[in-house]
Amino acid sequence: MAKGKYETVILTGCLLEEDASGHLLVKDRQQEHDWRIGKHTKGQLLGPGQIFLTEKNQKVLLTRVTPLSFKDRHDFQPIGRFTKEVQHDLLADYH
């Protein structure tokens, strides 16, 4: 990879919300959004089921990872950071 470049992929996911007990729930399964890895994104991509944070600290369930050309990266908003949390049970409706 050339100097100054970094891995870029499209991260498709659904926003999450917490119920009164603190359990994570998908806000709207019909509303998937796309983000990308940014130059300053913290954490490591683990794959679908992983929870990541947007730049506005919203929790998102990662449902799909798609290759993205470095030159097209500005078409997508970068994420804030990956968490180590994985919620495979929330992916049930995406297979």
PDB file of N, CA and C in Angstrom:
ATOM      1  N   MET A   1       0.850  -1.171   0.000  1.00  0.00           N
ATOM      2  CA  MET A   1       0.000   0.000   0.000  1.00  0.00           C
ATOM      3  C   MET A   1       0.899   1.239   0.000  1.00  0.00           C
ATOM      4  N   ALA A   2       0.542   2.219  -0.781  1.00  0.00           N
ATOM      5  CA  ALA A   2       1.348   3.431  -0.914  1.00  0.00           C
ATOM      6  C   ALA A   2       1.322   4.250   0.375  1.00  0.00           C
ATOM      7  N   LYS A   3       2.346   5.070   0.553  1.00  0.00           N
ATOM      8  CA  LYS A   3       2.443   5.924   1.731  1.00  0.00           C
ATOM      9  C   LYS A   3       1.210   6.825   1.812  1.00  0.00           C
ATOM     10  N   GLY A   4       0.650   6.943   3.004  1.00  0.00           N
ATOM     11  CA  GLY A   4      -0.515   7.776   3.218  1.00  0.00           C
ATOM     12  C   GLY A   4      -1.842   7.064   2.985  1.00  0.00           C
ATOM     13  N   LYS A   5      -1.793   5.884   2.387  1.00  0.00           N
ATOM     14  CA  LYS A   5      -3.024   5.134   2.156  1.00  0.00           C
ATOM     15  C   LYS A   5      -3.275   4.192   3.331  1.00  0.00           C
ATOM     16  N   TYR A   6      -4.521   3.811   3.485  1.00  0.00           N
ATOM     17  CA  TYR A   6      -4.924   2.886   4.535  1.00  0.00           C
ATOM     18  C   TYR A   6      -6.049   2.017   3.992  1.00  0.00           C
ATOM     19  N   GLU A   7      -6.336   0.913   4.679  1.00  0.00           N
ATOM     20  CA  GLU A   7      -7.388  -0.002   4.235  1.00  0.00           C
ATOM     21  C   GLU A   7      -8.731   0.726   4.214  1.00  0.00           C
ATOM     22  N   THR A   8      -9.468   0.559   3.136  1.00  0.00           N
ATOM     23  CA  THR A   8     -10.803   1.147   3.063  1.00  0.00           C
ATOM     24  C   THR A   8     -11.804   0.064   2.680  1.00  0.00           C
ATOM     25  N   VAL A   9     -12.874  -0.014   3.439  1.00  0.00           N
ATOM     26  CA  VAL A   9     -13.992  -0.906   3.144  1.00  0.00           C
ATOM     27  C   VAL A   9     -15.276  -0.171   3.498  1.00  0.00           C
ATOM     28  N   ILE A  10     -16.372  -0.592   2.872  1.00  0.00           N
ATOM     29  CA  ILE A  10     -17.686  -0.066   3.243  1.00  0.00           C
ATOM     30  C   ILE A  10     -18.211  -0.929   4.380  1.00  0.00           C
ATOM     31  N   LEU A  11     -18.652  -0.289   5.434  1.00  0.00           N
ATOM     32  CA  LEU A  11     -19.223  -0.958   6.596  1.00  0.00           C
ATOM     33  C   LEU A  11     -20.724  -0.671   6.595  1.00  0.00           C
ATOM     34  N   THR A  12     -21.527  -1.677   6.336  1.00  0.00           N
ATOM     35  CA  THR A  12     -22.974  -1.514   6.314  1.00  0.00           C
ATOM     36  C   THR A  12     -23.518  -1.995   7.652  1.00  0.00           C
ATOM     37  N   GLY A  13     -24.429  -1.218   8.219  1.00  0.00           N
ATOM     38  CA  GLY A  13     -24.961  -1.605   9.506  1.00  0.00           C
ATOM     39  C   GLY A  13     -26.241  -0.891   9.872  1.00  0.00           C
ATOM     40  N   CYS A  14     -26.800  -1.292  11.008  1.00  0.00           N
ATOM     41  CA  CYS A  14     -28.034  -0.718  11.546  1.00  0.00           C
ATOM     42  C   CYS A  14     -27.743  -0.070  12.892  1.00  0.00           C
ATOM     43  N   LEU A  15     -28.368   1.073  13.107  1.00  0.00           N
ATOM     44  CA  LEU A  15     -28.223   1.754  14.385  1.00  0.00           C
ATOM     45  C   LEU A  15     -28.826   0.904  15.499  1.00  0.00           C
ATOM     46  N   LEU A  16     -28.213   0.983  16.668  1.00  0.00           N
ATOM     47  CA  LEU A  16     -28.668   0.237  17.840  1.00  0.00           C
ATOM     48  C   LEU A  16     -29.188   1.192  18.898  1.00  0.00           C
ATOM     49  N   GLU A  17     -30.033   0.671  19.758  1.00  0.00           N
ATOM     50  CA  GLU A  17     -30.489   1.420  20.930  1.00  0.00           C
ATOM     51  C   GLU A  17     -30.518   0.452  22.103  1.00  0.00           C
ATOM     52  N   GLU A  18     -30.503   0.994  23.307  1.00  0.00           N
ATOM     53  CA  GLU A  18     -30.545   0.157  24.504  1.00  0.00           C
ATOM     54  C   GLU A  18     -31.953   0.168  25.077  1.00  0.00           C
ATOM     55  N   ASP A  19     -32.400  -1.010  25.542  1.00  0.00           N
ATOM     56  CA  ASP A  19     -33.686  -1.054  26.230  1.00  0.00           C
ATOM     57  C   ASP A  19     -33.480  -0.643  27.682  1.00  0.00           C
ATOM     58  N   ALA A  20     -34.535  -0.668  28.478  1.00  0.00           N
ATOM     59  CA  ALA A  20     -34.459  -0.231  29.875  1.00  0.00           C
ATOM     60  C   ALA A  20     -33.480  -1.064  30.695  1.00  0.00           C
ATOM     61  N   SER A  21     -33.224  -2.296  30.256  1.00  0.00           N
ATOM     62  CA  SER A  21     -32.294  -3.179  30.970  1.00  0.00           C
ATOM     63  C   SER A  21     -30.860  -3.056  30.473  1.00  0.00           C
ATOM     64  N   GLY A  22     -30.636  -2.229  29.451  1.00  0.00           N
ATOM     65  CA  GLY A  22     -29.287  -2.049  28.918  1.00  0.00           C
ATOM     66  C   GLY A  22     -28.927  -3.016  27.809  1.00  0.00           C
ATOM     67  N   HIS A  23     -29.900  -3.816  27.346  1.00  0.00           N
ATOM     68  CA  HIS A  23     -29.649  -4.740  26.234  1.00  0.00           C
ATOM     69  C   HIS A  23     -29.711  -3.977  24.913  1.00  0.00           C
ATOM     70  N   LEU A  24     -28.837  -4.332  23.992  1.00  0.00           N
ATOM     71  CA  LEU A  24     -28.824  -3.674  22.691  1.00  0.00           C
ATOM     72  C   LEU A  24     -29.889  -4.266  21.771  1.00  0.00           C
ATOM     73  N   LEU A  25     -30.611  -3.384  21.083  1.00  0.00           N
ATOM     74  CA  LEU A  25     -31.638  -3.771  20.131  1.00  0.00           C
ATOM     75  C   LEU A  25     -31.423  -2.999  18.843  1.00  0.00           C
ATOM     76  N   VAL A  26     -31.726  -3.623  17.712  1.00  0.00           N
ATOM     77  CA  VAL A  26     -31.636  -2.930  16.433  1.00  0.00           C
ATOM     78  C   VAL A  26     -32.795  -1.942  16.373  1.00  0.00           C
ATOM     79  N   LYS A  27     -32.474  -0.692  16.087  1.00  0.00           N
ATOM     80  CA  LYS A  27     -33.477   0.373  16.050  1.00  0.00           C
ATOM     81  C   LYS A  27     -34.499   0.142  14.940  1.00  0.00           C
ATOM     82  N   ASP A  28     -34.044  -0.126  13.723  1.00  0.00           N
ATOM     83  CA  ASP A  28     -34.929  -0.342  12.580  1.00  0.00           C
ATOM     84  C   ASP A  28     -34.218  -1.256  11.590  1.00  0.00           C
ATOM     85  N   ARG A  29     -34.638  -2.505  11.491  1.00  0.00           N
ATOM     86  CA  ARG A  29     -33.980  -3.485  10.623  1.00  0.00           C
ATOM     87  C   ARG A  29     -34.096  -3.122   9.145  1.00  0.00           C
ATOM     88  N   GLN A  30     -35.024  -2.264   8.799  1.00  0.00           N
ATOM     89  CA  GLN A  30     -35.195  -1.870   7.400  1.00  0.00           C
ATOM     90  C   GLN A  30     -34.267  -0.717   7.011  1.00  0.00           C
ATOM     91  N   GLN A  31     -33.611  -0.113   7.971  1.00  0.00           N
ATOM     92  CA  GLN A  31     -32.757   1.052   7.720  1.00  0.00           C
ATOM     93  C   GLN A  31     -31.280   0.706   7.908  1.00  0.00           C
ATOM     94  N   GLU A  32     -30.646   0.272   6.844  1.00  0.00           N
ATOM     95  CA  GLU A  32     -29.200   0.044   6.892  1.00  0.00           C
ATOM     96  C   GLU A  32     -28.503   1.280   6.323  1.00  0.00           C
ATOM     97  N   HIS A  33     -27.350   1.588   6.876  1.00  0.00           N
ATOM     98  CA  HIS A  33     -26.564   2.738   6.440  1.00  0.00           C
ATOM     99  C   HIS A  33     -25.140   2.277   6.144  1.00  0.00           C
ATOM    100  N   ASP A  34     -24.427   3.075   5.375  1.00  0.00           N
ATOM    101  CA  ASP A  34     -23.032   2.764   5.022  1.00  0.00           C
ATOM    102  C   ASP A  34     -22.072   3.780   5.628  1.00  0.00           C
ATOM    103  N   TRP A  35     -20.968   3.266   6.148  1.00  0.00           N
ATOM    104  CA  TRP A  35     -19.866   4.063   6.655  1.00  0.00           C
ATOM    105  C   TRP A  35     -18.591   3.476   6.075  1.00  0.00           C
ATOM    106  N   ARG A  36     -17.445   4.011   6.460  1.00  0.00           N
ATOM    107  CA  ARG A  36     -16.159   3.468   6.030  1.00  0.00           C
ATOM    108  C   ARG A  36     -15.147   3.589   7.158  1.00  0.00           C
ATOM    109  N   ILE A  37     -14.054   2.843   7.010  1.00  0.00           N
ATOM    110  CA  ILE A  37     -12.925   2.992   7.915  1.00  0.00           C
ATOM    111  C   ILE A  37     -12.244   4.306   7.559  1.00  0.00           C
ATOM    112  N   GLY A  38     -11.882   5.086   8.550  1.00  0.00           N
ATOM    113  CA  GLY A  38     -11.188   6.345   8.332  1.00  0.00           C
ATOM    114  C   GLY A  38      -9.721   6.235   8.687  1.00  0.00           C
ATOM    115  N   LYS A  39      -8.968   7.252   8.350  1.00  0.00           N
ATOM    116  CA  LYS A  39      -7.530   7.255   8.624  1.00  0.00           C
ATOM    117  C   LYS A  39      -7.251   7.136  10.123  1.00  0.00           C
ATOM    118  N   HIS A  40      -8.122   7.722  10.941  1.00  0.00           N
ATOM    119  CA  HIS A  40      -7.888   7.738  12.384  1.00  0.00           C
ATOM    120  C   HIS A  40      -8.812   6.803  13.152  1.00  0.00           C
ATOM    121  N   THR A  41      -9.458   5.860  12.444  1.00  0.00           N
ATOM    122  CA  THR A  41     -10.345   4.903  13.101  1.00  0.00           C
ATOM    123  C   THR A  41      -9.551   4.030  14.060  1.00  0.00           C
ATOM    124  N   LYS A  42     -10.046   3.913  15.268  1.00  0.00           N
ATOM    125  CA  LYS A  42      -9.400   3.083  16.297  1.00  0.00           C
ATOM    126  C   LYS A  42     -10.038   1.703  16.322  1.00  0.00           C
ATOM    127  N   GLY A  43      -9.291   0.728  16.781  1.00  0.00           N
ATOM    128  CA  GLY A  43      -9.805  -0.622  16.928  1.00  0.00           C
ATOM    129  C   GLY A  43      -9.558  -1.461  15.688  1.00  0.00           C
ATOM    130  N   GLN A  44     -10.055  -2.686  15.753  1.00  0.00           N
ATOM    131  CA  GLN A  44      -9.814  -3.652  14.687  1.00  0.00           C
ATOM    132  C   GLN A  44     -11.124  -4.197  14.155  1.00  0.00           C
ATOM    133  N   LEU A  45     -11.218  -4.303  12.833  1.00  0.00           N
ATOM    134  CA  LEU A  45     -12.384  -4.885  12.179  1.00  0.00           C
ATOM    135  C   LEU A  45     -12.390  -6.389  12.417  1.00  0.00           C
ATOM    136  N   LEU A  46     -13.486  -6.894  13.032  1.00  0.00           N
ATOM    137  CA  LEU A  46     -13.623  -8.324  13.293  1.00  0.00           C
ATOM    138  C   LEU A  46     -14.607  -8.980  12.334  1.00  0.00           C
ATOM    139  N   GLY A  47     -15.601  -8.226  11.845  1.00  0.00           N
ATOM    140  CA  GLY A  47     -16.557  -8.779  10.898  1.00  0.00           C
ATOM    141  C   GLY A  47     -17.995  -8.571  11.325  1.00  0.00           C
ATOM    142  N   PRO A  48     -18.939  -9.083  10.532  1.00  0.00           N
ATOM    143  CA  PRO A  48     -20.360  -8.936  10.835  1.00  0.00           C
ATOM    144  C   PRO A  48     -20.700  -9.407  12.244  1.00  0.00           C
ATOM    145  N   GLY A  49     -21.581  -8.641  12.885  1.00  0.00           N
ATOM    146  CA  GLY A  49     -21.940  -8.904  14.273  1.00  0.00           C
ATOM    147  C   GLY A  49     -21.206  -7.993  15.239  1.00  0.00           C
ATOM    148  N   GLN A  50     -20.127  -7.387  14.772  1.00  0.00           N
ATOM    149  CA  GLN A  50     -19.342  -6.480  15.607  1.00  0.00           C
ATOM    150  C   GLN A  50     -20.104  -5.161  15.791  1.00  0.00           C
ATOM    151  N   ILE A  51     -19.905  -4.551  16.937  1.00  0.00           N
ATOM    152  CA  ILE A  51     -20.477  -3.243  17.223  1.00  0.00           C
ATOM    153  C   ILE A  51     -19.385  -2.198  16.981  1.00  0.00           C
ATOM    154  N   PHE A  52     -19.742  -1.135  16.258  1.00  0.00           N
ATOM    155  CA  PHE A  52     -18.811  -0.018  16.114  1.00  0.00           C
ATOM    156  C   PHE A  52     -19.515   1.271  16.468  1.00  0.00           C
ATOM    157  N   LEU A  53     -18.731   2.316  16.687  1.00  0.00           N
ATOM    158  CA  LEU A  53     -19.267   3.623  17.039  1.00  0.00           C
ATOM    159  C   LEU A  53     -19.073   4.587  15.885  1.00  0.00           C
ATOM    160  N   THR A  54     -20.106   5.377  15.596  1.00  0.00           N
ATOM    161  CA  THR A  54     -19.973   6.417  14.583  1.00  0.00           C
ATOM    162  C   THR A  54     -19.158   7.564  15.178  1.00  0.00           C
ATOM    163  N   GLU A  55     -18.858   8.561  14.369  1.00  0.00           N
ATOM    164  CA  GLU A  55     -18.147   9.734  14.877  1.00  0.00           C
ATOM    165  C   GLU A  55     -18.982  10.482  15.911  1.00  0.00           C
ATOM    166  N   LYS A  56     -20.304  10.254  15.918  1.00  0.00           N
ATOM    167  CA  LYS A  56     -21.194  10.879  16.902  1.00  0.00           C
ATOM    168  C   LYS A  56     -21.487   9.939  18.060  1.00  0.00           C
ATOM    169  N   ASN A  57     -20.683   8.871  18.189  1.00  0.00           N
ATOM    170  CA  ASN A  57     -20.774   7.878  19.261  1.00  0.00           C
ATOM    171  C   ASN A  57     -22.089   7.098  19.278  1.00  0.00           C
ATOM    172  N   GLN A  58     -22.727   6.938  18.133  1.00  0.00           N
ATOM    173  CA  GLN A  58     -23.900   6.077  18.030  1.00  0.00           C
ATOM    174  C   GLN A  58     -23.415   4.643  17.825  1.00  0.00           C
ATOM    175  N   LYS A  59     -24.054   3.700  18.500  1.00  0.00           N
ATOM    176  CA  LYS A  59     -23.689   2.291  18.337  1.00  0.00           C
ATOM    177  C   LYS A  59     -24.361   1.730  17.095  1.00  0.00           C
ATOM    178  N   VAL A  60     -23.575   0.939  16.338  1.00  0.00           N
ATOM    179  CA  VAL A  60     -24.056   0.357  15.086  1.00  0.00           C
ATOM    180  C   VAL A  60     -23.689  -1.125  15.053  1.00  0.00           C
ATOM    181  N   LEU A  61     -24.626  -1.961  14.598  1.00  0.00           N
ATOM    182  CA  LEU A  61     -24.373  -3.378  14.380  1.00  0.00           C
ATOM    183  C   LEU A  61     -23.870  -3.551  12.953  1.00  0.00           C
ATOM    184  N   LEU A  62     -22.673  -4.066  12.794  1.00  0.00           N
ATOM    185  CA  LEU A  62     -22.093  -4.305  11.470  1.00  0.00           C
ATOM    186  C   LEU A  62     -22.763  -5.523  10.844  1.00  0.00           C
ATOM    187  N   THR A  63     -23.388  -5.334   9.669  1.00  0.00           N
ATOM    188  CA  THR A  63     -24.076  -6.438   9.005  1.00  0.00           C
ATOM    189  C   THR A  63     -23.346  -6.935   7.763  1.00  0.00           C
ATOM    190  N   ARG A  64     -22.529  -6.067   7.155  1.00  0.00           N
ATOM    191  CA  ARG A  64     -21.851  -6.457   5.906  1.00  0.00           C
ATOM    192  C   ARG A  64     -20.605  -5.597   5.714  1.00  0.00           C
ATOM    193  N   VAL A  65     -19.563  -6.220   5.158  1.00  0.00           N
ATOM    194  CA  VAL A  65     -18.316  -5.522   4.812  1.00  0.00           C
ATOM    195  C   VAL A  65     -18.108  -5.704   3.316  1.00  0.00           C
ATOM    196  N   THR A  66     -17.885  -4.590   2.608  1.00  0.00           N
ATOM    197  CA  THR A  66     -17.731  -4.606   1.157  1.00  0.00           C
ATOM    198  C   THR A  66     -16.453  -3.863   0.781  1.00  0.00           C
ATOM    199  N   PRO A  67     -15.676  -4.372  -0.182  1.00  0.00           N
ATOM    200  CA  PRO A  67     -14.468  -3.649  -0.607  1.00  0.00           C
ATOM    201  C   PRO A  67     -14.798  -2.230  -1.093  1.00  0.00           C
ATOM    202  N   LEU A  68     -13.875  -1.322  -0.868  1.00  0.00           N
ATOM    203  CA  LEU A  68     -14.022   0.073  -1.293  1.00  0.00           C
ATOM    204  C   LEU A  68     -12.690   0.567  -1.831  1.00  0.00           C
ATOM    205  N   SER A  69     -12.715   1.101  -3.027  1.00  0.00           N
ATOM    206  CA  SER A  69     -11.518   1.673  -3.622  1.00  0.00           C
ATOM    207  C   SER A  69     -11.098   2.907  -2.818  1.00  0.00           C
ATOM    208  N   PHE A  70      -9.812   3.065  -2.586  1.00  0.00           N
ATOM    209  CA  PHE A  70      -9.296   4.183  -1.800  1.00  0.00           C
ATOM    210  C   PHE A  70      -9.757   5.515  -2.381  1.00  0.00           C
ATOM    211  N   LYS A  71      -9.796   5.609  -3.703  1.00  0.00           N
ATOM    212  CA  LYS A  71     -10.168   6.868  -4.349  1.00  0.00           C
ATOM    213  C   LYS A  71     -11.643   7.215  -4.142  1.00  0.00           C
ATOM    214  N   ASP A  72     -12.475   6.245  -3.794  1.00  0.00           N
ATOM    215  CA  ASP A  72     -13.904   6.483  -3.586  1.00  0.00           C
ATOM    216  C   ASP A  72     -14.281   6.675  -2.119  1.00  0.00           C
ATOM    217  N   ARG A  73     -13.312   6.737  -1.248  1.00  0.00           N
ATOM    218  CA  ARG A  73     -13.580   6.766   0.183  1.00  0.00           C
ATOM    219  C   ARG A  73     -14.375   7.988   0.633  1.00  0.00           C
ATOM    220  N   HIS A  74     -14.269   9.101  -0.073  1.00  0.00           N
ATOM    221  CA  HIS A  74     -14.959  10.322   0.360  1.00  0.00           C
ATOM    222  C   HIS A  74     -16.463  10.286   0.112  1.00  0.00           C
ATOM    223  N   ASP A  75     -16.942   9.222  -0.525  1.00  0.00           N
ATOM    224  CA  ASP A  75     -18.380   9.056  -0.735  1.00  0.00           C
ATOM    225  C   ASP A  75     -19.085   8.553   0.532  1.00  0.00           C
ATOM    226  N   PHE A  76     -18.303   8.186   1.555  1.00  0.00           N
ATOM    227  CA  PHE A  76     -18.859   7.597   2.765  1.00  0.00           C
ATOM    228  C   PHE A  76     -18.292   8.286   4.006  1.00  0.00           C
ATOM    229  N   GLN A  77     -19.109   8.362   5.048  1.00  0.00           N
ATOM    230  CA  GLN A  77     -18.711   8.949   6.326  1.00  0.00           C
ATOM    231  C   GLN A  77     -17.833   7.952   7.087  1.00  0.00           C
ATOM    232  N   PRO A  78     -16.691   8.387   7.651  1.00  0.00           N
ATOM    233  CA  PRO A  78     -15.874   7.461   8.435  1.00  0.00           C
ATOM    234  C   PRO A  78     -16.506   7.161   9.795  1.00  0.00           C
ATOM    235  N   ILE A  79     -16.165   6.004  10.343  1.00  0.00           N
ATOM    236  CA  ILE A  79     -16.650   5.652  11.688  1.00  0.00           C
ATOM    237  C   ILE A  79     -15.692   6.239  12.712  1.00  0.00           C
ATOM    238  N   GLY A  80     -16.115   6.201  13.974  1.00  0.00           N
ATOM    239  CA  GLY A  80     -15.270   6.654  15.058  1.00  0.00           C
ATOM    240  C   GLY A  80     -14.292   5.567  15.480  1.00  0.00           C
ATOM    241  N   ARG A  81     -14.841   4.425  15.926  1.00  0.00           N
ATOM    242  CA  ARG A  81     -13.971   3.330  16.353  1.00  0.00           C
ATOM    243  C   ARG A  81     -14.732   2.021  16.396  1.00  0.00           C
ATOM    244  N   PHE A  82     -13.959   0.948  16.300  1.00  0.00           N
ATOM    245  CA  PHE A  82     -14.502  -0.395  16.474  1.00  0.00           C
ATOM    246  C   PHE A  82     -14.487  -0.725  17.952  1.00  0.00           C
ATOM    247  N   THR A  83     -15.461  -1.519  18.403  1.00  0.00           N
ATOM    248  CA  THR A  83     -15.409  -2.062  19.755  1.00  0.00           C
ATOM    249  C   THR A  83     -15.020  -3.535  19.633  1.00  0.00           C
ATOM    250  N   LYS A  84     -14.754  -4.162  20.751  1.00  0.00           N
ATOM    251  CA  LYS A  84     -14.453  -5.594  20.757  1.00  0.00           C
ATOM    252  C   LYS A  84     -15.727  -6.407  20.937  1.00  0.00           C
ATOM    253  N   GLU A  85     -16.852  -5.708  21.106  1.00  0.00           N
ATOM    254  CA  GLU A  85     -18.137  -6.366  21.340  1.00  0.00           C
ATOM    255  C   GLU A  85     -18.696  -6.941  20.040  1.00  0.00           C
ATOM    256  N   VAL A  86     -19.128  -8.192  20.105  1.00  0.00           N
ATOM    257  CA  VAL A  86     -19.730  -8.871  18.959  1.00  0.00           C
ATOM    258  C   VAL A  86     -21.073  -9.443  19.412  1.00  0.00           C
ATOM    259  N   GLN A  87     -22.117  -9.185  18.629  1.00  0.00           N
ATOM    260  CA  GLN A  87     -23.472  -9.629  18.957  1.00  0.00           C
ATOM    261  C   GLN A  87     -24.037 -10.444  17.790  1.00  0.00           C
ATOM    262  N   HIS A  88     -23.564 -11.678  17.639  1.00  0.00           N
ATOM    263  CA  HIS A  88     -24.022 -12.508  16.533  1.00  0.00           C
ATOM    264  C   HIS A  88     -25.524 -12.779  16.574  1.00  0.00           C
ATOM    265  N   ASP A  89     -26.118 -12.808  17.761  1.00  0.00           N
ATOM    266  CA  ASP A  89     -27.559 -13.086  17.867  1.00  0.00           C
ATOM    267  C   ASP A  89     -28.391 -11.983  17.201  1.00  0.00           C
ATOM    268  N   LEU A  90     -27.888 -10.753  17.132  1.00  0.00           N
ATOM    269  CA  LEU A  90     -28.622  -9.667  16.488  1.00  0.00           C
ATOM    270  C   LEU A  90     -28.588  -9.770  14.967  1.00  0.00           C
ATOM    271  N   LEU A  91     -27.731 -10.632  14.429  1.00  0.00           N
ATOM    272  CA  LEU A  91     -27.606 -10.794  12.979  1.00  0.00           C
ATOM    273  C   LEU A  91     -28.637 -11.747  12.375  1.00  0.00           C
ATOM    274  N   ALA A  92     -29.456 -12.387  13.179  1.00  0.00           N
ATOM    275  CA  ALA A  92     -30.357 -13.439  12.730  1.00  0.00           C
ATOM    276  C   ALA A  92     -31.168 -13.073  11.491  1.00  0.00           C
ATOM    277  N   ASP A  93     -31.625 -11.841  11.389  1.00  0.00           N
ATOM    278  CA  ASP A  93     -32.471 -11.435  10.259  1.00  0.00           C
ATOM    279  C   ASP A  93     -31.678 -11.028   9.024  1.00  0.00           C
ATOM    280  N   TYR A  94     -30.360 -11.113   9.053  1.00  0.00           N
ATOM    281  CA  TYR A  94     -29.544 -10.636   7.939  1.00  0.00           C
ATOM    282  C   TYR A  94     -28.904 -11.754   7.126  1.00  0.00           C
ATOM    283  N   HIS A  95     -29.209 -13.001   7.422  1.00  0.00           N
ATOM    284  CA  HIS A  95     -28.606 -14.137   6.684  1.00  0.00           C
ATOM    285  C   HIS A  95     -29.534 -14.639   5.629  1.00  0.00           C
TER     286      HIS A  95
END
